mmCIF file with all atom_site columns, C-alpha atoms in Angstrom:
data_model
loop_
_atom_site.group_PDB
_atom_site.id
_atom_site.type_symbol
_atom_site.label_atom_id
_atom_site.label_alt_id
_atom_site.label_comp_id
_atom_site.label_asym_id
_atom_site.label_entity_id
_atom_site.label_seq_id
_atom_site.pdbx_PDB_ins_code
_atom_site.Cartn_x
_atom_site.Cartn_y
_atom_site.Cartn_z
_atom_site.occupancy
_atom_site.B_iso_or_equiv
_atom_site.pdbx_formal_charge
_atom_site.auth_seq_id
_atom_site.auth_comp_id
_atom_site.auth_asym_id
_atom_site.auth_atom_id
_atom_site.pdbx_PDB_model_num
ATOM 1   C CA . MET P 1 1   ? -8.083  4.144   -15.568 1.00 84.00 ? 18  MET P CA 1
ATOM 2   C CA . SER P 1 2   ? -5.602  1.840   -14.261 1.00 91.00 ? 19  SER P CA 1
ATOM 3   C CA . ILE P 1 3   ? -4.750  -1.756  -13.159 1.00 95.00 ? 20  ILE P CA 1
ATOM 4   C CA . THR P 1 4   ? -2.590  -2.408  -9.663  1.00 95.00 ? 21  THR P CA 1
ATOM 5   C CA . CYS P 1 5   ? -1.697  -6.263  -8.558  1.00 96.00 ? 22  CYS P CA 1
ATOM 6   C CA . SER P 1 6   ? -0.138  -7.337  -6.283  1.00 96.00 ? 23  SER P CA 1
ATOM 7   C CA . PHE P 1 7   ? 3.361   -8.492  -6.544  1.00 97.00 ? 24  PHE P CA 1
ATOM 8   C CA . ASP P 1 8   ? 5.256   -9.436  -3.567  1.00 95.00 ? 25  ASP P CA 1
ATOM 9   C CA . GLY P 1 9   ? 7.961   -12.153 -4.820  1.00 97.00 ? 26  GLY P CA 1
ATOM 10  C CA . PHE P 1 10  ? 9.298   -14.672 -7.335  1.00 98.00 ? 27  PHE P CA 1
ATOM 11  C CA . GLY P 1 11  ? 9.461   -17.791 -7.953  1.00 97.00 ? 28  GLY P CA 1
ATOM 12  C CA . PRO P 1 12  ? 8.898   -20.802 -4.811  1.00 97.00 ? 29  PRO P CA 1
ATOM 13  C CA . LEU P 1 13  ? 8.821   -17.488 -2.652  1.00 97.00 ? 30  LEU P CA 1
ATOM 14  C CA . ALA P 1 14  ? 5.538   -15.913 -4.317  1.00 97.00 ? 31  ALA P CA 1
ATOM 15  C CA . ASP P 1 15  ? 3.864   -19.311 -4.659  1.00 97.00 ? 32  ASP P CA 1
ATOM 16  C CA . GLU P 1 16  ? 4.110   -20.056 -0.356  1.00 95.00 ? 33  GLU P CA 1
ATOM 17  C CA . LEU P 1 17  ? 2.799   -15.635 0.277   1.00 93.00 ? 34  LEU P CA 1
ATOM 18  C CA . ARG P 1 18  ? -0.071  -16.218 -2.185  1.00 93.00 ? 35  ARG P CA 1
ATOM 19  C CA . GLY P 1 19  ? -0.655  -19.790 -1.897  1.00 93.00 ? 36  GLY P CA 1
ATOM 20  C CA . GLY P 1 20  ? -0.622  -20.859 -5.773  1.00 95.00 ? 37  GLY P CA 1
ATOM 21  C CA . LYS P 1 21  ? 1.122   -22.651 -8.061  1.00 96.00 ? 38  LYS P CA 1
ATOM 22  C CA . ASN P 1 22  ? 4.269   -20.584 -10.297 1.00 97.00 ? 39  ASN P CA 1
ATOM 23  C CA . VAL P 1 23  ? 2.111   -17.318 -9.251  1.00 97.00 ? 40  VAL P CA 1
ATOM 24  C CA . SER P 1 24  ? 5.622   -15.225 -10.118 1.00 97.00 ? 41  SER P CA 1
ATOM 25  C CA . THR P 1 25  ? 5.505   -16.748 -13.382 1.00 97.00 ? 42  THR P CA 1
ATOM 26  C CA . ILE P 1 26  ? 1.727   -16.055 -14.421 1.00 97.00 ? 43  ILE P CA 1
ATOM 27  C CA . VAL P 1 27  ? 2.029   -12.347 -13.125 1.00 97.00 ? 44  VAL P CA 1
ATOM 28  C CA . MET P 1 28  ? 5.062   -11.897 -14.736 1.00 97.00 ? 45  MET P CA 1
ATOM 29  C CA . GLU P 1 29  ? 3.395   -12.812 -18.583 1.00 97.00 ? 46  GLU P CA 1
ATOM 30  C CA . ASN P 1 30  ? 0.105   -11.177 -17.923 1.00 97.00 ? 47  ASN P CA 1
ATOM 31  C CA . MET P 1 31  ? 1.787   -7.970  -16.531 1.00 96.00 ? 48  MET P CA 1
ATOM 32  C CA . GLU P 1 32  ? 3.886   -7.778  -19.572 1.00 95.00 ? 49  GLU P CA 1
ATOM 33  C CA . PHE P 1 33  ? 1.225   -8.759  -22.013 1.00 96.00 ? 50  PHE P CA 1
ATOM 34  C CA . LEU P 1 34  ? -1.033  -5.327  -20.645 1.00 94.00 ? 51  LEU P CA 1
ATOM 35  C CA . ASP P 1 35  ? 2.362   -3.470  -20.753 1.00 93.00 ? 52  ASP P CA 1
ATOM 36  C CA . ARG P 1 36  ? 2.527   -3.915  -24.284 1.00 92.00 ? 53  ARG P CA 1
ATOM 37  C CA . GLU P 1 37  ? -0.418  -3.636  -24.847 1.00 93.00 ? 54  GLU P CA 1
ATOM 38  C CA . ASN P 1 38  ? -0.861  -0.726  -23.080 1.00 92.00 ? 55  ASN P CA 1
ATOM 39  C CA . ARG P 1 39  ? 2.118   0.830   -24.642 1.00 88.00 ? 56  ARG P CA 1
ATOM 40  C CA . LYS P 1 40  ? 0.643   -0.061  -28.088 1.00 89.00 ? 57  LYS P CA 1
ATOM 41  C CA . ARG P 1 41  ? -1.923  2.592   -27.459 1.00 89.00 ? 58  ARG P CA 1
ATOM 42  C CA . GLY P 1 42  ? 0.338   5.403   -25.803 1.00 86.00 ? 59  GLY P CA 1
ATOM 43  C CA . ARG P 1 43  ? -0.323  3.967   -21.828 1.00 86.00 ? 60  ARG P CA 1
ATOM 44  C CA . PRO P 1 44  ? -4.064  4.963   -21.842 1.00 90.00 ? 61  PRO P CA 1
ATOM 45  C CA . ILE P 1 45  ? -4.097  2.761   -18.150 1.00 91.00 ? 62  ILE P CA 1
ATOM 46  C CA . LYS P 1 46  ? -2.253  3.779   -15.292 1.00 92.00 ? 63  LYS P CA 1
ATOM 47  C CA . THR P 1 47  ? -0.276  0.763   -14.082 1.00 96.00 ? 64  THR P CA 1
ATOM 48  C CA . GLY P 1 48  ? 0.969   -0.570  -10.776 1.00 96.00 ? 65  GLY P CA 1
ATOM 49  C CA . VAL P 1 49  ? 1.698   -3.147  -8.148  1.00 97.00 ? 66  VAL P CA 1
ATOM 50  C CA . ASN P 1 50  ? 1.328   -3.067  -4.811  1.00 96.00 ? 67  ASN P CA 1
ATOM 51  C CA . ILE P 1 51  ? 4.123   -4.534  -2.890  1.00 97.00 ? 68  ILE P CA 1
ATOM 52  C CA . VAL P 1 52  ? 3.721   -5.600  0.938   1.00 96.00 ? 69  VAL P CA 1
ATOM 53  C CA . ILE P 1 53  ? 7.556   -6.029  2.695   1.00 97.00 ? 70  ILE P CA 1
ATOM 54  C CA . SER P 1 54  ? 8.088   -8.587  5.207   1.00 96.00 ? 71  SER P CA 1
ATOM 55  C CA . GLN P 1 55  ? 10.580  -10.861 6.484   1.00 97.00 ? 72  GLN P CA 1
ATOM 56  C CA . ILE P 1 56  ? 11.094  -13.479 4.652   1.00 96.00 ? 73  ILE P CA 1
ATOM 57  C CA . ASN P 1 57  ? 10.761  -11.043 1.194   1.00 97.00 ? 74  ASN P CA 1
ATOM 58  C CA . LEU P 1 58  ? 13.183  -8.997  2.220   1.00 97.00 ? 75  LEU P CA 1
ATOM 59  C CA . HIS P 1 59  ? 16.418  -10.308 0.371   1.00 97.00 ? 76  HIS P CA 1
ATOM 60  C CA . GLN P 1 60  ? 13.686  -9.655  -3.187  1.00 98.00 ? 77  GLN P CA 1
ATOM 61  C CA . ILE P 1 61  ? 12.553  -6.235  -2.900  1.00 98.00 ? 78  ILE P CA 1
ATOM 62  C CA . PRO P 1 62  ? 15.512  -5.004  -4.008  1.00 98.00 ? 79  PRO P CA 1
ATOM 63  C CA . GLU P 1 63  ? 14.712  -7.604  -7.221  1.00 98.00 ? 80  GLU P CA 1
ATOM 64  C CA . ILE P 1 64  ? 11.056  -6.572  -7.521  1.00 98.00 ? 81  ILE P CA 1
ATOM 65  C CA . LEU P 1 65  ? 12.117  -2.767  -7.458  1.00 97.00 ? 82  LEU P CA 1
ATOM 66  C CA . SER P 1 66  ? 14.300  -3.371  -9.979  1.00 96.00 ? 83  SER P CA 1
ATOM 67  C CA . TYR P 1 67  ? 11.796  -5.768  -12.659 1.00 97.00 ? 84  TYR P CA 1
ATOM 68  C CA . ILE P 1 68  ? 9.031   -2.954  -11.529 1.00 96.00 ? 85  ILE P CA 1
ATOM 69  C CA . GLU P 1 69  ? 11.585  0.081   -12.693 1.00 94.00 ? 86  GLU P CA 1
ATOM 70  C CA . ARG P 1 70  ? 12.394  -2.041  -16.339 1.00 93.00 ? 87  ARG P CA 1
ATOM 71  C CA . ILE P 1 71  ? 8.954   -2.136  -17.396 1.00 93.00 ? 88  ILE P CA 1
ATOM 72  C CA . GLY P 1 72  ? 8.133   1.019   -16.301 1.00 92.00 ? 89  GLY P CA 1
ATOM 73  C CA . TRP P 1 73  ? 4.890   0.029   -13.811 1.00 95.00 ? 90  TRP P CA 1
ATOM 74  C CA . LEU P 1 74  ? 4.469   2.611   -10.520 1.00 96.00 ? 91  LEU P CA 1
ATOM 75  C CA . ALA P 1 75  ? 5.227   0.870   -7.482  1.00 97.00 ? 92  ALA P CA 1
ATOM 76  C CA . SER P 1 76  ? 3.705   1.002   -3.793  1.00 96.00 ? 93  SER P CA 1
ATOM 77  C CA . LEU P 1 77  ? 4.971   -0.440  -0.855  1.00 96.00 ? 94  LEU P CA 1
ATOM 78  C CA . ASP P 1 78  ? 3.297   -0.868  2.577   1.00 94.00 ? 95  ASP P CA 1
ATOM 79  C CA . VAL P 1 79  ? 5.185   -3.619  5.623   1.00 94.00 ? 96  VAL P CA 1
ATOM 80  C CA . TYR P 1 80  ? 3.262   -6.389  6.796   1.00 91.00 ? 97  TYR P CA 1
ATOM 81  C CA . ARG P 1 81  ? 1.027   -5.045  9.625   1.00 78.00 ? 98  ARG P CA 1
ATOM 82  C CA . TYR P 1 82  ? -1.224  -7.277  11.825  1.00 66.00 ? 99  TYR P CA 1
ATOM 83  C CA . THR P 1 83  ? -3.210  -4.899  14.157  1.00 59.00 ? 100 THR P CA 1
ATOM 84  C CA . SER P 1 84  ? -6.597  -5.202  12.266  1.00 57.00 ? 101 SER P CA 1
ATOM 85  C CA . ASP P 1 85  ? -9.483  -7.658  14.242  1.00 57.00 ? 102 ASP P CA 1
ATOM 86  C CA . ASN P 1 86  ? -9.909  -9.755  11.418  1.00 55.00 ? 103 ASN P CA 1
ATOM 87  C CA . GLN P 1 87  ? -6.340  -10.495 10.012  1.00 61.00 ? 104 GLN P CA 1
ATOM 88  C CA . ILE P 1 88  ? -4.321  -14.343 11.091  1.00 67.00 ? 105 ILE P CA 1
ATOM 89  C CA . GLU P 1 89  ? -1.160  -13.409 12.202  1.00 77.00 ? 106 GLU P CA 1
ATOM 90  C CA . ASP P 1 90  ? 2.005   -14.947 10.942  1.00 85.00 ? 107 ASP P CA 1
ATOM 91  C CA . ASP P 1 91  ? 4.942   -14.473 12.852  1.00 87.00 ? 108 ASP P CA 1
ATOM 92  C CA . ARG P 1 92  ? 7.645   -15.704 10.111  1.00 91.00 ? 109 ARG P CA 1
ATOM 93  C CA . MET P 1 93  ? 6.084   -12.337 7.954   1.00 93.00 ? 110 MET P CA 1
ATOM 94  C CA . LYS P 1 94  ? 6.901   -9.567  11.151  1.00 92.00 ? 111 LYS P CA 1
ATOM 95  C CA . ILE P 1 95  ? 10.129  -7.205  10.010  1.00 94.00 ? 112 ILE P CA 1
ATOM 96  C CA . GLU P 1 96  ? 12.624  -8.419  13.273  1.00 93.00 ? 113 GLU P CA 1
ATOM 97  C CA . ASP P 1 97  ? 15.847  -6.706  10.425  1.00 96.00 ? 114 ASP P CA 1
ATOM 98  C CA . LEU P 1 98  ? 15.593  -3.461  10.717  1.00 96.00 ? 115 LEU P CA 1
ATOM 99  C CA . ASP P 1 99  ? 18.697  -2.637  9.326   1.00 97.00 ? 116 ASP P CA 1
ATOM 100 C CA . GLU P 1 100 ? 17.836  -4.670  6.362   1.00 97.00 ? 117 GLU P CA 1
ATOM 101 C CA . LEU P 1 101 ? 14.675  -2.586  6.605   1.00 97.00 ? 118 LEU P CA 1
ATOM 102 C CA . ARG P 1 102 ? 16.131  0.376   6.589   1.00 97.00 ? 119 ARG P CA 1
ATOM 103 C CA . ARG P 1 103 ? 18.769  -0.891  3.406   1.00 97.00 ? 120 ARG P CA 1
ATOM 104 C CA . VAL P 1 104 ? 15.564  -1.896  1.571   1.00 97.00 ? 121 VAL P CA 1
ATOM 105 C CA . ILE P 1 105 ? 13.667  1.992   2.399   1.00 97.00 ? 122 ILE P CA 1
ATOM 106 C CA . GLU P 1 106 ? 16.272  3.652   0.693   1.00 97.00 ? 123 GLU P CA 1
ATOM 107 C CA . LEU P 1 107 ? 16.147  1.959   -1.969  1.00 97.00 ? 124 LEU P CA 1
ATOM 108 C CA . ALA P 1 108 ? 13.136  2.265   -2.364  1.00 97.00 ? 125 ALA P CA 1
ATOM 109 C CA . LYS P 1 109 ? 13.088  6.029   -1.747  1.00 95.00 ? 126 LYS P CA 1
ATOM 110 C CA . ARG P 1 110 ? 15.785  6.685   -4.734  1.00 94.00 ? 127 ARG P CA 1
ATOM 111 C CA . SER P 1 111 ? 13.280  4.090   -7.513  1.00 95.00 ? 128 SER P CA 1
ATOM 112 C CA . PRO P 1 112 ? 12.517  6.250   -10.112 1.00 93.00 ? 129 PRO P CA 1
ATOM 113 C CA . ALA P 1 113 ? 9.259   3.566   -9.686  1.00 95.00 ? 130 ALA P CA 1
ATOM 114 C CA . VAL P 1 114 ? 7.866   4.255   -6.047  1.00 96.00 ? 131 VAL P CA 1
ATOM 115 C CA . VAL P 1 115 ? 4.120   6.363   -5.764  1.00 95.00 ? 132 VAL P CA 1
ATOM 116 C CA . THR P 1 116 ? 4.434   5.784   -1.509  1.00 95.00 ? 133 THR P CA 1
ATOM 117 C CA . PRO P 1 117 ? 5.626   9.356   -0.066  1.00 94.00 ? 134 PRO P CA 1
ATOM 118 C CA . THR P 1 118 ? 9.301   9.212   1.284   1.00 94.00 ? 135 THR P CA 1
ATOM 119 C CA . TRP P 1 119 ? 8.415   11.130  5.061   1.00 93.00 ? 136 TRP P CA 1
ATOM 120 C CA . LEU P 1 120 ? 5.781   7.404   4.734   1.00 94.00 ? 137 LEU P CA 1
ATOM 121 C CA . LEU P 1 121 ? 8.409   5.264   4.009   1.00 95.00 ? 138 LEU P CA 1
ATOM 122 C CA . ASP P 1 122 ? 10.934  6.916   6.600   1.00 94.00 ? 139 ASP P CA 1
ATOM 123 C CA . GLY P 1 123 ? 8.420   5.782   9.474   1.00 93.00 ? 140 GLY P CA 1
ATOM 124 C CA . HIS P 1 124 ? 7.843   2.185   8.603   1.00 94.00 ? 141 HIS P CA 1
ATOM 125 C CA . VAL P 1 125 ? 11.632  1.848   10.466  1.00 93.00 ? 142 VAL P CA 1
ATOM 126 C CA . ARG P 1 126 ? 10.424  4.702   13.334  1.00 93.00 ? 143 ARG P CA 1
ATOM 127 C CA . TYR P 1 127 ? 6.895   2.405   13.689  1.00 91.00 ? 144 TYR P CA 1
ATOM 128 C CA . ARG P 1 128 ? 8.745   -0.111  14.664  1.00 90.00 ? 145 ARG P CA 1
ATOM 129 C CA . GLU P 1 129 ? 11.911  1.527   17.352  1.00 91.00 ? 146 GLU P CA 1
ATOM 130 C CA . ASN P 1 130 ? 8.440   2.923   18.829  1.00 88.00 ? 147 ASN P CA 1
ATOM 131 C CA . ASN P 1 131 ? 9.423   5.908   17.793  1.00 88.00 ? 148 ASN P CA 1
ATOM 132 C CA . LEU P 1 132 ? 6.858   8.239   16.057  1.00 86.00 ? 149 LEU P CA 1
ATOM 133 C CA . PRO P 1 133 ? 3.992   10.442  17.091  1.00 87.00 ? 150 PRO P CA 1
ATOM 134 C CA . LYS P 1 134 ? 0.276   8.729   16.215  1.00 89.00 ? 151 LYS P CA 1
ATOM 135 C CA . LEU P 1 135 ? -1.479  9.536   13.561  1.00 89.00 ? 152 LEU P CA 1
ATOM 136 C CA . CYS P 1 136 ? -4.813  8.291   13.061  1.00 90.00 ? 153 CYS P CA 1
ATOM 137 C CA . PRO P 1 137 ? -6.866  9.328   10.460  1.00 90.00 ? 154 PRO P CA 1
ATOM 138 C CA . TYR P 1 138 ? -10.620 9.235   11.923  1.00 92.00 ? 155 TYR P CA 1
ATOM 139 C CA . LEU P 1 139 ? -9.640  11.579  14.281  1.00 92.00 ? 156 LEU P CA 1
ATOM 140 C CA . LEU P 1 140 ? -6.690  14.137  13.452  1.00 90.00 ? 157 LEU P CA 1
ATOM 141 C CA . SER P 1 141 ? -8.800  14.790  10.152  1.00 87.00 ? 158 SER P CA 1
ATOM 142 C CA . PRO P 1 142 ? -12.074 13.009  10.720  1.00 87.00 ? 159 PRO P CA 1
ATOM 143 C CA . SER P 1 143 ? -13.649 14.678  7.362   1.00 84.00 ? 160 SER P CA 1
ATOM 144 C CA . LEU P 1 144 ? -11.393 13.313  4.482   1.00 83.00 ? 161 LEU P CA 1
ATOM 145 C CA . GLY P 1 145 ? -8.904  11.126  6.873   1.00 85.00 ? 162 GLY P CA 1
ATOM 146 C CA . SER P 1 146 ? -11.847 8.490   7.479   1.00 89.00 ? 163 SER P CA 1
ATOM 147 C CA . ARG P 1 147 ? -11.933 5.399   5.488   1.00 89.00 ? 164 ARG P CA 1
ATOM 148 C CA . PHE P 1 148 ? -15.246 3.110   5.705   1.00 93.00 ? 165 PHE P CA 1
ATOM 149 C CA . PHE P 1 149 ? -15.328 -0.310  4.331   1.00 93.00 ? 166 PHE P CA 1
ATOM 150 C CA . VAL P 1 150 ? -18.314 -1.854  2.715   1.00 95.00 ? 167 VAL P CA 1
ATOM 151 C CA . HIS P 1 151 ? -18.581 -5.658  2.673   1.00 95.00 ? 168 HIS P CA 1
ATOM 152 C CA . PRO P 1 152 ? -21.120 -7.153  0.596   1.00 96.00 ? 169 PRO P CA 1
ATOM 153 C CA . ASN P 1 153 ? -23.147 -8.333  3.516   1.00 97.00 ? 170 ASN P CA 1
ATOM 154 C CA . GLY P 1 154 ? -24.006 -4.334  4.073   1.00 97.00 ? 171 GLY P CA 1
ATOM 155 C CA . ASP P 1 155 ? -21.803 -4.643  6.883   1.00 97.00 ? 172 ASP P CA 1
ATOM 156 C CA . VAL P 1 156 ? -19.558 -1.049  7.084   1.00 96.00 ? 173 VAL P CA 1
ATOM 157 C CA . LYS P 1 157 ? -15.886 -1.513  9.038   1.00 93.00 ? 174 LYS P CA 1
ATOM 158 C CA . VAL P 1 158 ? -13.238 0.854   9.542   1.00 92.00 ? 175 VAL P CA 1
ATOM 159 C CA . CYS P 1 159 ? -9.704  0.162   10.673  1.00 85.00 ? 176 CYS P CA 1
ATOM 160 C CA . LEU P 1 160 ? -9.523  -2.120  13.114  1.00 74.00 ? 177 LEU P CA 1
ATOM 161 C CA . GLY P 1 161 ? -12.041 -4.280  11.220  1.00 77.00 ? 178 GLY P CA 1
ATOM 162 C CA . SER P 1 162 ? -14.577 -3.844  14.336  1.00 83.00 ? 179 SER P CA 1
ATOM 163 C CA . LYS P 1 163 ? -18.519 -3.719  12.517  1.00 91.00 ? 180 LYS P CA 1
ATOM 164 C CA . VAL P 1 164 ? -19.983 0.104   13.014  1.00 95.00 ? 181 VAL P CA 1
ATOM 165 C CA . GLY P 1 165 ? -23.365 -0.667  10.994  1.00 96.00 ? 182 GLY P CA 1
ATOM 166 C CA . ASN P 1 166 ? -25.059 -2.113  8.156   1.00 97.00 ? 183 ASN P CA 1
ATOM 167 C CA . LEU P 1 167 ? -25.887 -0.358  4.806   1.00 97.00 ? 184 LEU P CA 1
ATOM 168 C CA . LEU P 1 168 ? -28.473 -2.563  4.260   1.00 97.00 ? 185 LEU P CA 1
ATOM 169 C CA . ALA P 1 169 ? -29.996 -1.619  7.585   1.00 97.00 ? 186 ALA P CA 1
ATOM 170 C CA . GLN P 1 170 ? -29.296 2.097   8.424   1.00 97.00 ? 187 GLN P CA 1
ATOM 171 C CA . THR P 1 171 ? -28.551 4.964   6.953   1.00 97.00 ? 188 THR P CA 1
ATOM 172 C CA . PRO P 1 172 ? -24.661 6.651   6.355   1.00 95.00 ? 189 PRO P CA 1
ATOM 173 C CA . ARG P 1 173 ? -26.852 9.110   9.011   1.00 96.00 ? 190 ARG P CA 1
ATOM 174 C CA . GLU P 1 174 ? -27.796 6.963   11.549  1.00 97.00 ? 191 GLU P CA 1
ATOM 175 C CA . ILE P 1 175 ? -24.810 4.668   11.393  1.00 96.00 ? 192 ILE P CA 1
ATOM 176 C CA . LEU P 1 176 ? -22.192 8.401   12.429  1.00 94.00 ? 193 LEU P CA 1
ATOM 177 C CA . ASP P 1 177 ? -25.358 8.575   15.264  1.00 96.00 ? 194 ASP P CA 1
ATOM 178 C CA . SER P 1 178 ? -24.570 5.294   16.636  1.00 96.00 ? 195 SER P CA 1
ATOM 179 C CA . SER P 1 179 ? -23.099 3.846   19.689  1.00 95.00 ? 196 SER P CA 1
ATOM 180 C CA . GLU P 1 180 ? -21.415 0.952   17.838  1.00 94.00 ? 197 GLU P CA 1
ATOM 181 C CA . TRP P 1 181 ? -20.114 4.332   15.602  1.00 94.00 ? 198 TRP P CA 1
ATOM 182 C CA . ARG P 1 182 ? -18.719 6.347   18.918  1.00 94.00 ? 199 ARG P CA 1
ATOM 183 C CA . THR P 1 183 ? -17.689 2.962   20.209  1.00 93.00 ? 200 THR P CA 1
ATOM 184 C CA . ARG P 1 184 ? -14.906 3.141   17.636  1.00 92.00 ? 201 ARG P CA 1
ATOM 185 C CA . GLN P 1 185 ? -14.130 6.464   18.099  1.00 92.00 ? 202 GLN P CA 1
ATOM 186 C CA . GLU P 1 186 ? -13.205 5.943   21.602  1.00 92.00 ? 203 GLU P CA 1
ATOM 187 C CA . GLU P 1 187 ? -10.827 2.532   20.552  1.00 91.00 ? 204 GLU P CA 1
ATOM 188 C CA . PHE P 1 188 ? -9.114  5.010   18.842  1.00 91.00 ? 205 PHE P CA 1
ATOM 189 C CA . VAL P 1 189 ? -7.745  7.225   21.148  1.00 92.00 ? 206 VAL P CA 1
ATOM 190 C CA . ASP P 1 190 ? -6.925  4.335   22.898  1.00 90.00 ? 207 ASP P CA 1
ATOM 191 C CA . CYS P 1 191 ? -5.176  2.624   20.163  1.00 87.00 ? 208 CYS P CA 1
ATOM 192 C CA . ARG P 1 192 ? -1.503  2.794   19.530  1.00 85.00 ? 209 ARG P CA 1
ATOM 193 C CA . GLY P 1 193 ? -1.370  4.120   16.303  1.00 87.00 ? 210 GLY P CA 1
ATOM 194 C CA . CYS P 1 194 ? -0.702  1.837   13.108  1.00 87.00 ? 211 CYS P CA 1
ATOM 195 C CA . TRP P 1 195 ? 1.745   2.929   10.257  1.00 89.00 ? 212 TRP P CA 1
ATOM 196 C CA . THR P 1 196 ? 0.642   1.731   7.060   1.00 86.00 ? 213 THR P CA 1
ATOM 197 C CA . THR P 1 197 ? -0.130  3.050   2.784   1.00 83.00 ? 214 THR P CA 1
ATOM 198 C CA . CYS P 1 198 ? -4.382  2.295   3.711   1.00 81.00 ? 215 CYS P CA 1
ATOM 199 C CA . HIS P 1 199 ? -4.288  5.003   6.468   1.00 81.00 ? 216 HIS P CA 1
ATOM 200 C CA . THR P 1 200 ? -1.878  7.348   6.925   1.00 85.00 ? 217 THR P CA 1
ATOM 201 C CA . PRO P 1 201 ? -1.009  9.191   3.996   1.00 81.00 ? 218 PRO P CA 1
ATOM 202 C CA . PHE P 1 202 ? -4.201  11.111  5.192   1.00 76.00 ? 219 PHE P CA 1
ATOM 203 C CA . ALA P 1 203 ? -4.036  11.661  8.556   1.00 76.00 ? 220 ALA P CA 1
ATOM 204 C CA . LYS P 1 204 ? -1.543  15.211  8.499   1.00 74.00 ? 221 LYS P CA 1
ATOM 205 C CA . LEU P 1 205 ? -1.599  16.298  5.495   1.00 70.00 ? 222 LEU P CA 1
ATOM 206 C CA . SER P 1 206 ? 0.901   18.891  5.844   1.00 75.00 ? 223 SER P CA 1
ATOM 207 C CA . ASN P 1 207 ? 3.774   16.262  5.248   1.00 77.00 ? 224 ASN P CA 1
ATOM 208 C CA . TYR P 1 208 ? 3.135   17.279  1.441   1.00 80.00 ? 225 TYR P CA 1
ATOM 209 C CA . ASP P 1 209 ? 5.498   19.389  1.575   1.00 82.00 ? 226 ASP P CA 1
ATOM 210 C CA . TRP P 1 210 ? 7.361   20.729  -1.956  1.00 82.00 ? 227 TRP P CA 1
ATOM 211 C CA . GLU P 1 211 ? 9.765   18.122  -1.769  1.00 86.00 ? 228 GLU P CA 1
ATOM 212 C CA . GLU P 1 212 ? 7.331   15.968  -1.405  1.00 86.00 ? 229 GLU P CA 1
ATOM 213 C CA . SER P 1 213 ? 5.221   16.960  -3.573  1.00 87.00 ? 230 SER P CA 1
ATOM 214 C CA . THR P 1 214 ? 7.624   17.124  -6.341  1.00 90.00 ? 231 THR P CA 1
ATOM 215 C CA . ARG P 1 215 ? 9.698   14.329  -6.072  1.00 88.00 ? 232 ARG P CA 1
ATOM 216 C CA . ALA P 1 216 ? 6.358   12.336  -7.142  1.00 88.00 ? 233 ALA P CA 1
ATOM 217 C CA . TYR P 1 217 ? 5.881   14.905  -9.689  1.00 86.00 ? 234 TYR P CA 1
ATOM 218 C CA . ARG P 1 218 ? 8.939   13.283  -11.249 1.00 89.00 ? 235 ARG P CA 1
ATOM 219 C CA . VAL P 1 219 ? 8.169   10.080  -10.537 1.00 90.00 ? 236 VAL P CA 1
ATOM 220 C CA . LEU P 1 220 ? 4.554   9.692   -12.665 1.00 87.00 ? 237 LEU P CA 1
ATOM 221 C CA . ARG P 1 221 ? 6.456   12.629  -14.993 1.00 85.00 ? 238 ARG P CA 1
ATOM 222 C CA . ASN P 1 222 ? 9.381   9.171   -15.447 1.00 83.00 ? 239 ASN P CA 1
ATOM 223 C CA . TYR P 1 223 ? 6.370   7.634   -15.795 1.00 85.00 ? 240 TYR P CA 1
ATOM 224 C CA . LYS P 1 224 ? 4.002   9.175   -18.468 1.00 79.00 ? 241 LYS P CA 1
ATOM 225 C CA . ASN P 1 225 ? 7.822   9.894   -20.515 1.00 78.00 ? 242 ASN P CA 1
ATOM 226 C CA . PHE P 1 226 ? 8.626   5.810   -20.911 1.00 77.00 ? 243 PHE P CA 1
ATOM 227 C CA . PRO P 1 227 ? 8.848   4.367   -23.343 1.00 62.00 ? 244 PRO P CA 1
ATOM 228 C CA . SER P 1 228 ? 5.440   4.063   -25.083 1.00 48.00 ? 245 SER P CA 1
ATOM 229 C CA . ASN P 1 229 ? 5.892   2.790   -28.830 1.00 39.00 ? 246 ASN P CA 1
ATOM 230 C CA . GLY P 1 230 ? 5.024   -0.516  -28.768 1.00 38.00 ? 247 GLY P CA 1
ATOM 231 C CA . ALA P 1 231 ? 8.630   -1.872  -28.405 1.00 38.00 ? 248 ALA P CA 1
ATOM 232 C CA . GLU P 1 232 ? 10.135  -4.427  -26.124 1.00 43.00 ? 249 GLU P CA 1
ATOM 233 C CA . VAL P 1 233 ? 11.017  -3.539  -23.198 1.00 39.00 ? 250 VAL P CA 1
ATOM 234 C CA . PRO P 1 234 ? 15.383  -4.521  -22.567 1.00 37.00 ? 251 PRO P CA 1
#
């Protein structure tokens, strides 16, 4: 069993990003309560956060990582993206300072809490420099990499937010045989490609070499060996 929450900033910045009041204070209080109770029981629940890096929170990422390391949670990092048809773009969040992004990525690669593969972290900079080959899981690894998102009304959508069918009206086989799905596949070919933690990791399994595997093992081992006797974390 695992529990994951979003954590993108502290103070007023967190309120701005998540549209609430005292967001980071409330989230941290609940994270720390959960952490105390979890450690009393030997940490049967794997706990982690998702961090979305954007231009307006770049300066807080080191502090966020430091906090996550202090309480012994895991962290998955992504960079703000705006390629989906169903997403409202926010120009303020688009990365402009690539030098600062590089610095943050290097810090994340050294963090004992970050589970995101190093090749994926490095790719966030190279993608924004237009210096990466296209890695589309729907094209390169369709059986293992294709991801479909089922909405409450039955609509089935893919990475760009495009609808390919409806499970209340069609079987999975009918959806995969449909003209809508063929159209989406053609769009995947024409698409410039993306670089995200939702899709890219499944595009090319050969990226998970020995070095990457041992790094992942060390991160998970550190998590497992983190203090679990219920004592307060300094």
